[in-house]
Structure formats: structure tokens, C-alpha cells
Coordinates of C-alpha atoms in Angstrom, one line a residue:
Chain A
M1 CA 11.8 -44.1 -49.4
D2 CA 15.4 -44.5 -50.3
L3 CA 15.6 -40.9 -51.2
L4 CA 14.6 -39.9 -47.8
W5 CA 16.8 -42.4 -46.1
D6 CA 19.9 -41.4 -48.1
G7 CA 19.0 -37.8 -47.4
L8 CA 19.0 -38.4 -43.6
R9 CA 22.3 -40.3 -43.8
E10 CA 23.9 -37.6 -45.7
A11 CA 22.5 -35.0 -43.3
V12 CA 23.9 -36.8 -40.3
R13 CA 27.3 -37.1 -42.1
L14 CA 27.4 -33.4 -43.0
I15 CA 26.6 -32.4 -39.4
V16 CA 28.8 -34.9 -37.7
T17 CA 31.9 -34.3 -39.8
G18 CA 31.4 -30.6 -39.5
D19 CA 31.4 -29.8 -43.2
R20 CA 33.2 -26.5 -43.6
E21 CA 30.7 -25.0 -46.0
V22 CA 27.6 -26.1 -44.1
L23 CA 29.1 -24.6 -40.9
E24 CA 29.8 -21.4 -42.7
I25 CA 26.3 -21.2 -44.1
T26 CA 24.8 -22.0 -40.7
L27 CA 26.8 -19.3 -38.9
R28 CA 25.9 -16.8 -41.6
S29 CA 22.2 -17.5 -41.3
L30 CA 22.5 -17.1 -37.5
L31 CA 24.4 -13.8 -37.8
V32 CA 22.1 -12.2 -40.5
S33 CA 18.9 -13.2 -38.7
A34 CA 20.2 -12.2 -35.2
A35 CA 21.1 -8.8 -36.7
A36 CA 17.6 -8.6 -38.3
T37 CA 16.0 -9.5 -35.0
A38 CA 17.9 -6.9 -33.1
L39 CA 17.0 -4.2 -35.7
S40 CA 13.3 -5.2 -35.7
L41 CA 13.3 -4.9 -31.9
T42 CA 15.0 -1.5 -32.0
I43 CA 12.2 -0.3 -34.3
G44 CA 9.3 -2.4 -33.1
V45 CA 9.5 -2.1 -29.3
P46 CA 9.5 1.8 -29.0
L47 CA 6.9 2.0 -31.8
G48 CA 4.7 -0.5 -30.1
M49 CA 4.9 1.3 -26.8
L50 CA 4.1 4.6 -28.5
L51 CA 1.1 3.1 -30.2
A52 CA -0.1 1.6 -27.0
Q53 CA 0.2 4.7 -24.8
R54 CA -0.2 7.8 -26.9
Q55 CA -3.7 9.0 -27.7
F56 CA -3.7 10.5 -31.2
R57 CA -5.9 10.8 -34.2
G58 CA -5.6 7.8 -36.5
R59 CA -4.2 5.5 -33.8
S60 CA -6.5 2.7 -34.7
V61 CA -5.6 3.1 -38.4
A62 CA -1.9 3.0 -37.4
L63 CA -2.5 -0.2 -35.5
A64 CA -4.4 -1.7 -38.4
F65 CA -1.4 -0.9 -40.6
V66 CA 0.9 -2.7 -38.2
N67 CA -1.4 -5.7 -38.1
T68 CA -1.5 -5.8 -41.9
G69 CA 2.3 -5.6 -41.9
M70 CA 2.4 -8.9 -39.9
G71 CA 1.0 -10.6 -43.0
M72 CA 3.2 -8.8 -45.6
P73 CA 4.2 -11.0 -48.5
P74 CA 8.0 -11.4 -48.2
V75 CA 8.5 -11.2 -52.0
V76 CA 6.8 -7.8 -52.0
V77 CA 9.1 -6.6 -49.2
G78 CA 12.1 -8.1 -51.1
L79 CA 11.1 -6.3 -54.3
L80 CA 10.7 -2.9 -52.5
V81 CA 14.0 -3.2 -50.7
A82 CA 15.7 -4.3 -53.9
L83 CA 14.2 -1.3 -55.7
M84 CA 15.4 1.1 -52.9
L85 CA 18.9 -0.3 -52.9
W86 CA 19.3 -0.6 -56.7
R87 CA 22.3 1.3 -58.0
S88 CA 20.0 4.0 -59.5
G89 CA 17.5 3.8 -56.6
P90 CA 17.0 6.3 -53.7
L91 CA 19.4 4.4 -51.5
G92 CA 21.7 3.1 -54.3
E93 CA 24.6 5.2 -52.9
L94 CA 24.8 2.9 -49.9
D95 CA 26.0 0.1 -52.3
I96 CA 24.7 -2.7 -50.1
L97 CA 22.5 -4.6 -52.5
Y98 CA 23.5 -8.3 -52.6
T99 CA 25.2 -8.1 -49.2
K100 CA 24.3 -9.6 -45.8
T101 CA 23.4 -6.1 -44.6
A102 CA 20.7 -5.9 -47.3
M103 CA 19.3 -9.3 -46.2
A104 CA 19.3 -8.3 -42.5
L105 CA 17.4 -5.1 -43.5
A106 CA 14.8 -7.0 -45.5
Q107 CA 14.3 -9.6 -42.7
A108 CA 14.0 -6.8 -40.1
I109 CA 11.3 -5.0 -42.1
L110 CA 9.4 -8.3 -42.3
A111 CA 9.7 -8.9 -38.5
A112 CA 9.2 -5.4 -37.3
P113 CA 5.4 -5.3 -37.6
V114 CA 5.1 -8.5 -35.5
V115 CA 7.3 -7.0 -32.8
T116 CA 5.4 -3.7 -32.9
G117 CA 2.0 -5.4 -32.8
L118 CA 3.0 -7.7 -30.0
T119 CA 4.6 -4.9 -28.0
A120 CA 1.5 -2.8 -28.3
T121 CA -0.7 -5.7 -27.2
A122 CA 1.5 -6.4 -24.3
I123 CA 1.5 -2.8 -23.0
Q124 CA -2.2 -2.4 -23.5
G125 CA -2.7 -5.5 -21.4
L126 CA -1.1 -3.8 -18.4
H127 CA -3.3 -1.8 -15.9
P128 CA -4.0 1.5 -17.6
K129 CA -3.0 3.4 -14.4
L130 CA 0.3 1.5 -14.0
R131 CA 2.2 4.1 -16.1
L132 CA 0.9 6.9 -13.9
Q133 CA 2.0 5.0 -10.7
I134 CA 5.5 4.5 -12.1
V135 CA 5.8 8.1 -13.0
A136 CA 4.5 9.1 -9.6
L137 CA 7.2 6.9 -8.0
G138 CA 9.7 9.3 -9.6
A139 CA 10.6 7.5 -12.8
S140 CA 12.0 9.6 -15.7
R141 CA 10.6 9.0 -19.2
L142 CA 13.2 6.4 -20.1
Q143 CA 12.9 4.7 -16.7
T144 CA 9.1 4.5 -17.2
L145 CA 9.5 2.8 -20.6
A146 CA 12.0 0.3 -19.2
L147 CA 9.8 -0.5 -16.2
L148 CA 6.7 -1.0 -18.4
A149 CA 8.7 -3.2 -20.7
R150 CA 9.8 -5.2 -17.7
E151 CA 6.2 -5.7 -16.6
A152 CA 5.3 -6.9 -20.1
R153 CA 8.5 -9.0 -20.4
L154 CA 6.8 -12.4 -21.0
L155 CA 5.1 -11.2 -24.1
L156 CA 8.2 -9.2 -25.2
I157 CA 10.3 -12.3 -25.1
A158 CA 7.6 -14.1 -27.1
A159 CA 8.0 -11.3 -29.6
V160 CA 11.7 -11.9 -29.8
M161 CA 11.1 -15.6 -30.6
V162 CA 8.5 -14.8 -33.3
A163 CA 10.8 -12.2 -34.8
F164 CA 13.8 -14.5 -34.9
G165 CA 11.7 -17.3 -36.3
A166 CA 10.3 -15.1 -39.0
A167 CA 13.7 -13.8 -40.0
I168 CA 15.6 -17.0 -40.2
S169 CA 12.8 -18.9 -42.0
E170 CA 12.5 -16.2 -44.6
V171 CA 13.6 -17.1 -48.1
G172 CA 12.0 -14.9 -50.9
A173 CA 13.3 -11.5 -49.8
S174 CA 16.7 -13.0 -48.9
L175 CA 17.1 -14.3 -52.4
Q176 CA 16.0 -11.0 -54.0
V177 CA 18.3 -8.7 -52.0
G178 CA 21.0 -11.2 -51.2
G179 CA 21.4 -13.0 -54.5
N180 CA 22.4 -16.3 -52.9
I181 CA 26.1 -15.6 -53.7
K182 CA 28.3 -18.5 -52.7
G183 CA 30.6 -17.6 -49.8
E184 CA 28.9 -14.2 -49.4
T185 CA 25.1 -14.2 -49.0
R186 CA 24.2 -17.9 -49.1
V187 CA 22.2 -18.8 -46.0
L188 CA 20.3 -21.9 -44.9
T189 CA 17.0 -21.2 -46.6
T190 CA 18.4 -20.0 -49.9
T191 CA 20.7 -23.0 -50.1
V192 CA 17.9 -25.4 -49.4
V193 CA 16.0 -23.8 -52.4
L194 CA 19.1 -24.0 -54.6
E195 CA 19.9 -27.6 -53.7
T196 CA 16.3 -28.8 -54.1
G197 CA 16.2 -27.3 -57.5
R198 CA 19.4 -29.1 -58.4
G199 CA 17.9 -32.4 -57.2
N200 CA 20.5 -32.6 -54.4
F201 CA 17.8 -33.7 -51.9
D202 CA 20.3 -35.1 -49.4
V203 CA 22.1 -31.8 -48.9
A204 CA 18.8 -29.9 -48.9
L205 CA 17.4 -32.2 -46.3
A206 CA 20.6 -31.9 -44.2
L207 CA 20.4 -28.1 -44.3
G208 CA 16.6 -28.3 -43.5
I209 CA 17.3 -30.3 -40.4
I210 CA 20.0 -27.9 -39.3
L211 CA 17.6 -25.0 -39.8
L212 CA 14.9 -26.7 -37.7
A213 CA 17.4 -27.5 -34.9
L214 CA 18.7 -23.9 -34.9
V215 CA 15.2 -22.4 -34.6
F216 CA 14.5 -24.9 -31.8
A217 CA 17.7 -24.2 -29.9
V218 CA 17.2 -20.4 -30.0
T219 CA 13.5 -20.7 -29.0
L220 CA 14.4 -23.1 -26.2
L221 CA 17.0 -20.6 -24.9
L222 CA 14.4 -17.8 -25.0
T223 CA 11.7 -19.9 -23.5
L224 CA 14.0 -20.8 -20.5
L225 CA 14.7 -17.1 -20.1
Q226 CA 11.0 -16.3 -20.3
Q227 CA 10.1 -18.9 -17.6
R228 CA 12.9 -17.6 -15.4
A229 CA 11.6 -14.1 -15.9
R230 CA 8.2 -15.3 -14.7
R231 CA 9.6 -16.3 -11.4
A232 CA 12.0 -13.4 -11.1
Chain B
M1 CA 3.9 30.9 6.2
T2 CA 4.5 29.7 2.7
P3 CA 2.2 26.7 1.9
K4 CA 3.9 23.5 1.1
L5 CA 1.9 22.9 -2.0
A6 CA -0.4 25.3 -3.8
L7 CA -2.5 25.7 -6.9
H8 CA -3.0 29.0 -8.6
D9 CA -5.7 29.6 -11.2
V10 CA -5.6 26.0 -12.3
I11 CA -7.9 25.0 -15.2
V12 CA -8.1 21.5 -16.7
R13 CA -10.0 20.7 -19.9
R14 CA -11.2 17.4 -21.2
G15 CA -12.6 17.4 -24.7
G16 CA -13.2 21.1 -24.7
Q17 CA -15.0 20.9 -21.3
V18 CA -13.6 22.5 -18.2
T19 CA -13.4 19.6 -15.7
L20 CA -11.4 21.4 -13.0
D21 CA -11.3 25.1 -12.1
V22 CA -9.4 25.9 -8.9
P23 CA -8.5 29.6 -8.5
A24 CA -6.6 28.8 -5.3
L25 CA -5.8 25.9 -3.0
E26 CA -3.1 25.7 -0.4
I27 CA -1.8 22.8 1.6
V28 CA 0.0 23.7 4.7
S29 CA 2.9 21.7 6.2
G30 CA 1.7 19.0 8.6
E31 CA -2.0 19.1 7.8
V32 CA -4.2 16.3 6.4
L33 CA -6.5 18.0 3.9
A34 CA -9.4 15.9 2.8
V35 CA -10.9 16.8 -0.6
V36 CA -14.4 15.4 -0.6
G37 CA -17.0 15.3 -3.4
P38 CA -19.3 13.1 -5.3
N39 CA -18.1 10.9 -8.1
G40 CA -17.1 12.8 -11.2
A41 CA -16.4 16.0 -9.3
G42 CA -12.9 16.2 -10.6
K43 CA -11.2 14.7 -7.5
S44 CA -8.8 12.4 -9.3
T45 CA -7.9 15.1 -11.8
L46 CA -7.1 17.4 -8.8
V47 CA -4.8 14.7 -7.3
Q48 CA -3.0 14.2 -10.7
V49 CA -2.5 18.0 -11.1
L50 CA -1.1 18.2 -7.5
G51 CA 1.1 15.2 -8.1
L52 CA 2.4 16.6 -11.3
L53 CA 1.0 13.7 -13.3
E54 CA -1.2 15.9 -15.4
R55 CA -0.3 19.4 -16.7
P56 CA -3.2 21.8 -16.4
A57 CA -4.3 23.8 -19.4
A58 CA -3.7 26.9 -17.4
G59 CA -2.4 27.9 -14.0
A60 CA 0.5 26.9 -11.8
V61 CA 1.5 24.4 -9.2
L62 CA 3.7 25.8 -6.5
L63 CA 5.9 23.7 -4.3
D64 CA 7.3 25.7 -1.3
G65 CA 6.1 28.8 -3.1
R66 CA 8.0 28.2 -6.3
P67 CA 6.3 27.2 -9.6
V68 CA 7.4 23.6 -10.6
T69 CA 7.3 24.4 -14.4
G70 CA 10.5 23.2 -16.0
H71 CA 11.6 20.9 -13.2
E72 CA 8.6 18.6 -12.8
L73 CA 10.6 15.4 -12.4
A74 CA 12.6 16.8 -9.5
A75 CA 9.4 18.2 -7.9
R76 CA 7.6 14.9 -8.4
R77 CA 10.4 13.1 -6.6
R78 CA 9.5 15.1 -3.5
M79 CA 5.9 13.8 -3.4
A80 CA 4.2 10.4 -3.5
T81 CA 0.9 9.3 -4.8
V82 CA -1.3 6.3 -3.8
F83 CA -4.2 5.4 -6.0
Q84 CA -7.4 3.4 -5.4
E85 CA -5.8 0.3 -6.9
P86 CA -2.5 -0.9 -5.3
L87 CA -0.7 -0.9 -8.7
L88 CA 2.1 -3.0 -7.5
L89 CA 4.7 -4.1 -10.0
D90 CA 5.4 -7.8 -10.8
R91 CA 8.1 -8.3 -8.2
S92 CA 8.3 -8.9 -4.4
V93 CA 6.6 -6.6 -2.0
R94 CA 10.0 -5.6 -0.6
D95 CA 11.3 -4.8 -4.1
N96 CA 8.2 -2.8 -4.8
V97 CA 8.9 -0.6 -1.8
I98 CA 12.6 -0.3 -2.7
L99 CA 11.9 0.6 -6.4
G100 CA 10.6 4.1 -5.6
M101 CA 13.6 4.8 -3.4
R102 CA 16.0 3.5 -6.1
L103 CA 14.4 5.8 -8.7
R104 CA 15.0 8.7 -6.3
G105 CA 18.6 7.9 -5.6
V106 CA 18.3 6.8 -2.0
R107 CA 21.5 5.0 -1.0
R108 CA 21.4 1.2 -1.3
S109 CA 22.2 0.6 2.4
E110 CA 19.3 2.8 3.4
R111 CA 16.7 1.4 1.0
G112 CA 16.5 -2.0 2.7
Q113 CA 16.4 -0.5 6.1
R114 CA 13.6 1.9 5.3
A115 CA 11.6 -0.8 3.4
G116 CA 11.7 -3.1 6.4
R117 CA 10.7 -0.3 8.8
W118 CA 7.6 0.8 6.7
L119 CA 6.4 -2.7 6.0
E120 CA 6.5 -3.3 9.8
A121 CA 4.7 0.0 10.4
L122 CA 1.9 -1.1 8.1
G123 CA 1.7 -4.5 9.7
I124 CA 2.9 -6.5 6.7
G125 CA 6.5 -7.1 7.7
G126 CA 6.0 -10.8 7.2
L127 CA 4.9 -10.4 3.6
A128 CA 8.0 -8.8 2.3
R129 CA 8.9 -11.7 0.0
R130 CA 5.4 -12.3 -1.3
R131 CA 4.5 -11.5 -4.9
P132 CA 1.6 -9.1 -5.6
H133 CA -0.8 -11.9 -6.7
Q134 CA -0.3 -13.6 -3.4
L135 CA -1.7 -10.7 -1.4
S136 CA -5.3 -9.9 -0.4
G137 CA -6.7 -6.5 -1.5
G138 CA -6.0 -5.0 1.9
E139 CA -2.5 -6.3 2.1
A140 CA -1.7 -5.0 -1.4
Q141 CA -2.9 -1.6 -0.5
R142 CA -0.8 -1.6 2.7
A143 CA 2.2 -2.5 0.5
S144 CA 1.3 0.4 -1.8
L145 CA 1.1 2.8 1.2
A146 CA 4.4 1.5 2.5
R147 CA 6.0 2.1 -0.9
A148 CA 4.8 5.7 -0.8
L149 CA 5.6 6.4 2.9
A150 CA 9.1 4.9 2.5
L151 CA 9.8 7.7 0.1
D152 CA 9.5 10.2 3.0
P153 CA 7.5 12.4 0.7
E154 CA 7.1 16.1 1.5
V155 CA 3.5 15.7 0.4
L156 CA 1.5 12.5 0.3
L157 CA -1.4 12.3 -2.1
L158 CA -4.0 9.7 -1.6
D159 CA -6.6 9.1 -4.3
E160 CA -9.5 7.1 -2.8
P161 CA -7.1 4.7 -1.2
F162 CA -9.7 2.6 0.6
S163 CA -12.6 2.5 -1.7
A164 CA -11.7 -0.8 -3.4
L165 CA -11.6 -2.6 0.0
D166 CA -14.4 -4.3 1.9
A167 CA -15.8 -2.5 4.9
P168 CA -13.9 -4.2 7.8
T169 CA -10.6 -4.0 5.9
R170 CA -11.2 -0.4 5.1
A171 CA -11.9 0.5 8.7
R172 CA -8.8 -1.1 10.0
L173 CA -6.5 0.3 7.3
A174 CA -8.0 3.8 7.7
A175 CA -7.4 3.7 11.5
D176 CA -3.8 2.5 11.1
L177 CA -3.0 5.0 8.4
G178 CA -4.6 7.8 10.4
H179 CA -2.3 7.0 13.3
L180 CA 0.8 6.9 11.1
L181 CA 0.0 10.2 9.3
H182 CA -0.6 12.1 12.6
Q183 CA 2.4 10.5 14.3
Q184 CA 4.6 11.6 11.3
G185 CA 3.0 15.0 10.9
Q186 CA 2.8 13.9 7.3
T187 CA 1.5 16.6 5.0
T188 CA -1.3 14.8 3.1
V189 CA -4.0 15.4 0.6
L190 CA -6.7 12.7 0.9
V191 CA -9.3 12.6 -1.9
T192 CA -12.4 10.6 -1.0
H193 CA -16.1 10.4 -1.6
D194 CA -16.6 9.0 1.9
R195 CA -17.5 11.5 4.5
D196 CA -16.5 9.2 7.4
E197 CA -12.9 8.9 6.0
A198 CA -12.7 12.7 5.9
L199 CA -14.0 13.1 9.4
Q200 CA -11.7 10.4 10.7
L201 CA -8.4 11.4 9.1
A202 CA -8.5 15.0 8.1
T203 CA -7.6 18.2 10.0
R204 CA -9.2 20.3 7.2
V205 CA -11.8 19.6 4.5
A206 CA -12.4 21.0 1.1
V207 CA -15.5 20.2 -0.9
L208 CA -15.2 19.8 -4.6
I209 CA -18.3 19.6 -6.7
G210 CA -18.5 20.0 -10.5
G211 CA -14.8 20.7 -10.7
R212 CA -15.0 23.7 -8.4
L213 CA -14.0 24.1 -4.7
R214 CA -17.2 25.0 -3.0
Q215 CA -16.0 25.2 0.6
A216 CA -12.8 24.7 2.6
G217 CA -12.2 24.9 6.4
S218 CA -11.9 22.9 9.6
V219 CA -13.8 19.5 9.5
E220 CA -16.2 20.7 12.2
A221 CA -17.0 24.0 10.5
V222 CA -17.6 22.5 7.0
F223 CA -19.8 19.8 8.3
A224 CA -21.7 22.0 10.7
R225 CA -22.1 24.9 8.3
P226 CA -22.2 23.8 4.7
A227 CA -21.7 26.8 2.4
D228 CA -24.5 26.0 0.0
P229 CA -27.3 23.5 -0.5
E230 CA -25.3 21.3 -2.8
V231 CA -22.5 21.0 -0.3
A232 CA -25.1 20.3 2.4
A233 CA -26.7 17.6 0.3
F234 CA -23.4 15.9 -0.4
L235 CA -22.5 16.0 3.3
G236 CA -25.9 14.5 4.1
V237 CA -25.4 14.2 7.8
E238 CA -26.8 17.4 9.3
T239 CA -25.9 17.0 12.9
I240 CA -22.2 16.6 13.5
V241 CA -21.0 17.6 17.0
P242 CA -17.7 17.0 18.8
G243 CA -17.9 14.9 22.0
V244 CA -15.8 12.7 24.3
V245 CA -16.3 9.1 25.2
V246 CA -16.9 9.0 29.0
A247 CA -18.3 5.5 29.6
R248 CA -18.4 2.3 27.8
G249 CA -20.8 -0.7 28.2
E250 CA -20.9 -3.9 26.3
S251 CA -22.7 -2.6 23.3
V252 CA -23.3 1.0 24.2
A253 CA -21.0 3.9 24.8
Q254 CA -21.8 7.1 26.6
V255 CA -20.6 10.3 25.0
R256 CA -20.6 13.8 26.5
A257 CA -21.5 16.5 23.9
G258 CA -22.4 20.1 24.7
G259 CA -22.9 19.2 28.4
V260 CA -25.4 16.4 27.6
L261 CA -24.8 12.6 27.9
I262 CA -25.7 10.7 24.7
E263 CA -25.8 7.0 24.3
A264 CA -24.4 5.5 21.1
A265 CA -24.4 1.9 20.0
G266 CA -21.7 -0.3 18.7
A267 CA -18.6 1.8 18.5
A268 CA -15.7 0.2 20.3
L269 CA -13.8 3.4 21.0
P270 CA -11.4 3.9 23.9
L271 CA -12.5 6.0 26.9
G272 CA -11.5 9.6 26.7
D273 CA -11.4 9.5 22.9
A274 CA -12.5 12.6 21.1
V275 CA -15.2 11.8 18.6
F276 CA -17.7 13.3 16.3
L277 CA -21.4 12.3 16.8
C278 CA -23.2 12.1 13.6
I279 CA -27.0 12.0 13.7
R280 CA -29.2 12.0 10.6
P281 CA -32.2 14.3 10.8
E282 CA -34.7 11.6 9.8
D283 CA -33.7 9.6 12.9
V284 CA -34.8 12.2 15.3
V285 CA -38.3 12.0 16.7
L286 CA -40.0 15.0 18.3
A287 CA -42.7 15.0 21.0
P288 CA -44.4 17.6 23.1
A289 CA -42.5 18.5 26.3
T290 CA -45.5 17.8 28.4
A291 CA -46.1 14.3 27.2
E292 CA -45.5 11.3 29.5
P293 CA -42.5 9.4 28.4
V294 CA -43.9 6.5 26.3
A295 CA -42.3 3.1 26.1
T296 CA -39.8 3.4 23.4
S297 CA -36.5 1.9 22.4
A298 CA -35.0 5.4 22.0
R299 CA -32.3 5.7 24.6
N300 CA -31.7 9.4 24.2
R301 CA -34.5 11.8 25.2
L302 CA -33.4 15.4 25.4
P303 CA -35.4 18.6 26.1
A304 CA -35.0 20.9 23.1
V305 CA -35.9 24.4 22.1
V306 CA -36.9 25.0 18.4
G307 CA -34.7 27.4 16.5
A308 CA -35.4 27.9 12.8
V309 CA -38.0 25.9 10.8
T310 CA -37.6 25.6 7.1
P311 CA -40.0 24.0 4.6
T312 CA -38.3 21.4 2.3
G313 CA -40.8 19.8 0.0
G314 CA -43.5 18.1 2.0
Q315 CA -41.4 18.2 5.1
R316 CA -40.1 20.7 7.7
R317 CA -36.4 20.9 8.6
V318 CA -36.3 21.8 12.3
E319 CA -33.2 23.2 14.0
L320 CA -33.1 22.5 17.7
D321 CA -31.0 23.4 20.6
C322 CA -30.6 20.6 23.1
G323 CA -27.2 21.5 24.6
F324 CA -25.8 21.1 21.1
P325 CA -27.3 22.0 17.7
L326 CA -29.5 19.2 16.5
V327 CA -31.4 19.0 13.2
A328 CA -34.6 17.0 12.7
V329 CA -37.0 16.5 9.8
V330 CA -40.7 16.1 10.4
T331 CA -43.7 15.8 8.1
R332 CA -45.7 19.0 7.6
R333 CA -48.6 17.4 9.5
S334 CA -46.6 16.6 12.6
A335 CA -45.1 20.1 12.5
E336 CA -48.7 21.5 12.7
E337 CA -49.9 19.0 15.3
L338 CA -46.9 19.6 17.6
A339 CA -47.0 23.3 17.0
I340 CA -43.4 23.5 16.0
V341 CA -42.6 27.1 15.9
P342 CA -39.4 29.0 16.8
G343 CA -39.1 29.1 20.6
A344 CA -41.3 26.1 21.3
A345 CA -40.1 23.6 23.9
L346 CA -40.1 19.9 22.8
V347 CA -38.5 16.6 23.6
A348 CA -36.2 15.2 20.9
S349 CA -35.5 11.5 21.0
F350 CA -33.3 9.2 19.0
K351 CA -32.0 5.6 19.3
A352 CA -28.5 4.8 20.4
S353 CA -28.1 3.1 17.1
A354 CA -28.9 6.3 15.3
V355 CA -25.8 7.9 16.7
H356 CA -22.8 7.3 14.5
L357 CA -19.4 7.9 16.2
V358 CA -16.4 8.8 14.1
P359 CA -13.0 9.2 15.8
Q360 CA -11.6 12.7 15.6
P361 CA -8.1 13.0 14.2
E362 CA -5.4 13.0 16.8
P363 CA -3.6 16.3 17.3
A364 CA -0.7 16.4 14.8
A365 CA 2.7 15.6 16.2
P366 CA 5.3 18.4 15.9
P367 CA 6.6 18.4 12.3
K368 CA 9.6 16.3 11.4
G369 CA 12.8 18.4 12.0
S370 CA 15.3 18.1 9.2
R371 CA 14.0 18.6 5.7

């Protein structure tokens, strides 16, 4: 019990005193995962809309791929991204392995299938003729997509929450492509793993609490936005 | 005169099958064209091709005589389509009406004004702030119509706009819309499977069966003289004659048609209104001209002269002249007993409740000036 108690005390101390390194790690986590979320939305929303609306051969197979992607093991994604970015790999020239960019990329790849799948589900849940009515009102292609997305906004905001949650909680791939370099690619999850291994449970616990609080804060913000959108 | 909207050699295929084949269709400015046909005839496909929502496999759509190919979006923004479902977006009724205008670049100051005007015109001015889920089916469809009419479309396309509504709601909305369309001189294509809607709203009718236009012409001409048996079967009602309401009792109206007075039940139509009288052939009873009038509830007893007699299955279809053309169906046996042959004089009787009155479309107002 002492262990836990000490951990909590240390956690509170680190948070209250605004420990410089803890703050840095927290902000880095937020930045990397926000970038990953943005990237996964950029890929996932248009792809999900396309899968929901276009009739083509193999659409169901494509949707099955997306749904499988939702359960992709992070270590496998980390391994693949690392292989791609390796100096002699196909994208080695980019020279971004062991950087925050690589971590954001890996997290985005993990979150994108969830965003794609949820978007497709959201759009398929709308009235099938709604798109036709929007086009008939005089919407251009882009305006049509924007209006449909607005109609499905509650589920799309949910997709943002899930994507951010998946990105910031991810640890395996982040270690593989980020390397947990101090001052460079060390984020909340990777530090928790490191400190736990070292037996520094107090620090690990403190970072764990910060991680939870961060996820809650962002989710709360998005939930408030979602509930306002419901009434808008 | 160049038609407002036209189709040329249009073919639509679905899964290898031709679902629509229209060599020519023209919609003239100011007319209300009803396209009628049974379910699955290709009516919705026709609306979507006209509204530039579906590109045909072959053929051309012409707006003001010019093919729309290459500038569909601009052409689409000169029309408006209302579907069977209201398809309102998840925002207030007023914002729904404004949305279409916004997409078409109507000035901000004008949008609100027009939205208010059309919501009033459709009798839902008080519902402007409601959300779609707070509306009844009829109210939602009124909002959808306001949204389309506020766009001031050069052509209004209506795809079964009343068929999702219950009968009283449908009757009221059809009457209100008919009034607005004719008042505006709004060029309209109304697609419906309901003959009464076509009779009530249209100035011209086209019959679509199996993806092909089988007949087009004035409402009266098409209903009175179906081009082929299938059209006739779809139109069902064999006697449709124009008349005028001349007297009105509590539950019965008197209508003058072809110089004869007819009593019709139920219809609460204003005096002097032009109507169509619809009488189904199976509701007409024939008796010898010499017979004493028997006690019967049939309010209408008219001397009639037999025209053509055609066998249809076990029955005889009898065309009569009783001041206006009337069609009756009798069994083969009665035909023999009554000696129904061309030229024979008989008495045709039918109940007041067998006469179905449908208001004739009002004469179109002069077309709107500046376009």
C-alpha cells in the first residue's frame, strides 16, 4: 500500500510543482497525438464517405479490410512503419525514423481505420436519398460532402474522440518508430513503460494520472462540442 | 416556342436493362405536366434525369433548347426537386429553406425575406424555428415545398410529393399547392401514380408505362381517349367529363355536364367551379327505356342511346350517349336480356355517391415577367 501512496504523493508533487520534464513530455504527447488525429481524419473521413456512397465491386471487401484495420496490432504497424522508414527502406530518404513525425505517422495509421469505419457507418445511417436532395438544392460536390458530414456530425465527433484516444494511448508503435529518446521522442506512454521497468513507480504513476486526465479533458471538450452540435 | 425543358432520345439502363426510353419529351413554360404511371414505370428515374441528378446512358437534356452537358451544376441551380420524403436537413425549418438559396448565391438580405414569404404561403409561417423532428409529415412536406419554391426555380420537379401523407393531409396540401402553382405560372413536372392528383393539378398529362411514354396530351383528351388498352387499364376510370358546379346542398352537389344535371355526393366544392366528373363503368346500371321507374337510391337517371358494344371477358363494355359520353359494364346475360345493341334507347342510372368530382386546374396566370 505504501508504494501506491508514495506514488500518488509524488504524482501530486510533480503535477503541482510543474516539473519541467513532465510538462515537456505531456505537451509532446499532446502535440504528436493531435497531429496523428488530424492526419487520420484527413485520410479517414473522405475515405469513409467514399466507401459509404460509391457503389463499386469489392466495396464490402474494402469495408471488411477497414473493420479489420480497427483491430490492427500496434506492434505490427510499428514494425511496418519502421521498415518503411529504415535508412535502406523505401522511404528511408525522408530520414524521419526516430522523430515525432514518424510517431505521428504510426499513430495516424492506427487510428485511420477507426475514423474510416465510423464515418462510413455514420453516412450510411443517413437517409439514402438525402444526398440526392442536397445535390438537387444546388450543392457542388464539395458542398455536398460538407453538408452530409454536418448531418452526421455527432458520430464524426465521436470518431475524433476515438481517434485521439487511440493515438495518445498507443505505446508499442511509438517506441518502435520513436525510440523513446529523451528530450526528443519521449511521450507519456513510453515514459510510463520506461519508469515502470526501472522500478520508479511513483513517476510512472504520476505520468499515468496525467495521461488519464489529458484524455478525459480532451474527451470532455469534444463531448461538450458534440452536445452543442446536437442542439445547433 | 422553345420548350423550357426537353429530353431527346434519352435512354437509362440499370443492370443491363433499359428502364427508361424517351425519344422526346417537352415541357413548355408555365404548364403543369403530370407524368402518371404504375409503380416501377420509371417515373422517379425520369424526374432524376430531368433534374440532372442522373446522367442517362444516351441522349440529351435541353434547358431553353441548349444541351446541359458540361454545365450541369449551373443548370441544376435553375431547377428544384421535391421528393416523396421531405428530406429536411437537421436544422431549423427556416434554415432549411435558406440553405438552397445560399447554395445558389442569393443575397443574404433577400434569403430571409423569401424564406418568410414562402413559409407563409405554405401555411407554416409559425413553424420557422421548429426542427424537422418536431413536424408532422404534412408540415415537413410543406417545408420541403417552401424550400423548393423559394428558389424561384424555372422548372419545379415533384416526385410523388403527396404519397407519403394520409388522405386528408394529402387533399389539403394538393389543393394549396395547386393554387400556388397556377398563381405563379410555375413550370412544373409532377410525377404521380395517383390519377386524381393529375386531374386536379395538371394542365397536361403524359402516361409512362414500362419506361416508355405511351401517351401525352391535355388531361381531358388522355383520360377520355386512352391510346391503348394498357393506358386505359391504368387510367381505370372510363368516364371523365368536364362540368360546372351549379347548386350545392348539404351533402349533394348539382353539376351540369353536357347539358344534363348530375347529382354528386360529398364534394364540398364552391359554386361555379369547373370540375371533372369521374364515373366508374361498374357503377352504372342500365334499364329498358320503357320500364317504370323503380324505387331506387340512384339519384341520377338519364335517357341514353347505345353506341359501341365491346365484349371484355364475360362482360360487355357499353358506350352510351346521354348528353355526354358514358361507359357502362354489364354482364353478358343482361346485355342479351336488355337487347343492348348499337342505337338502342335505354335508361342509365347511377348513385350520387358513384360520381367522383375532381377540381379542374385553374387557368394559369400570365407567366412571371422578368427571368
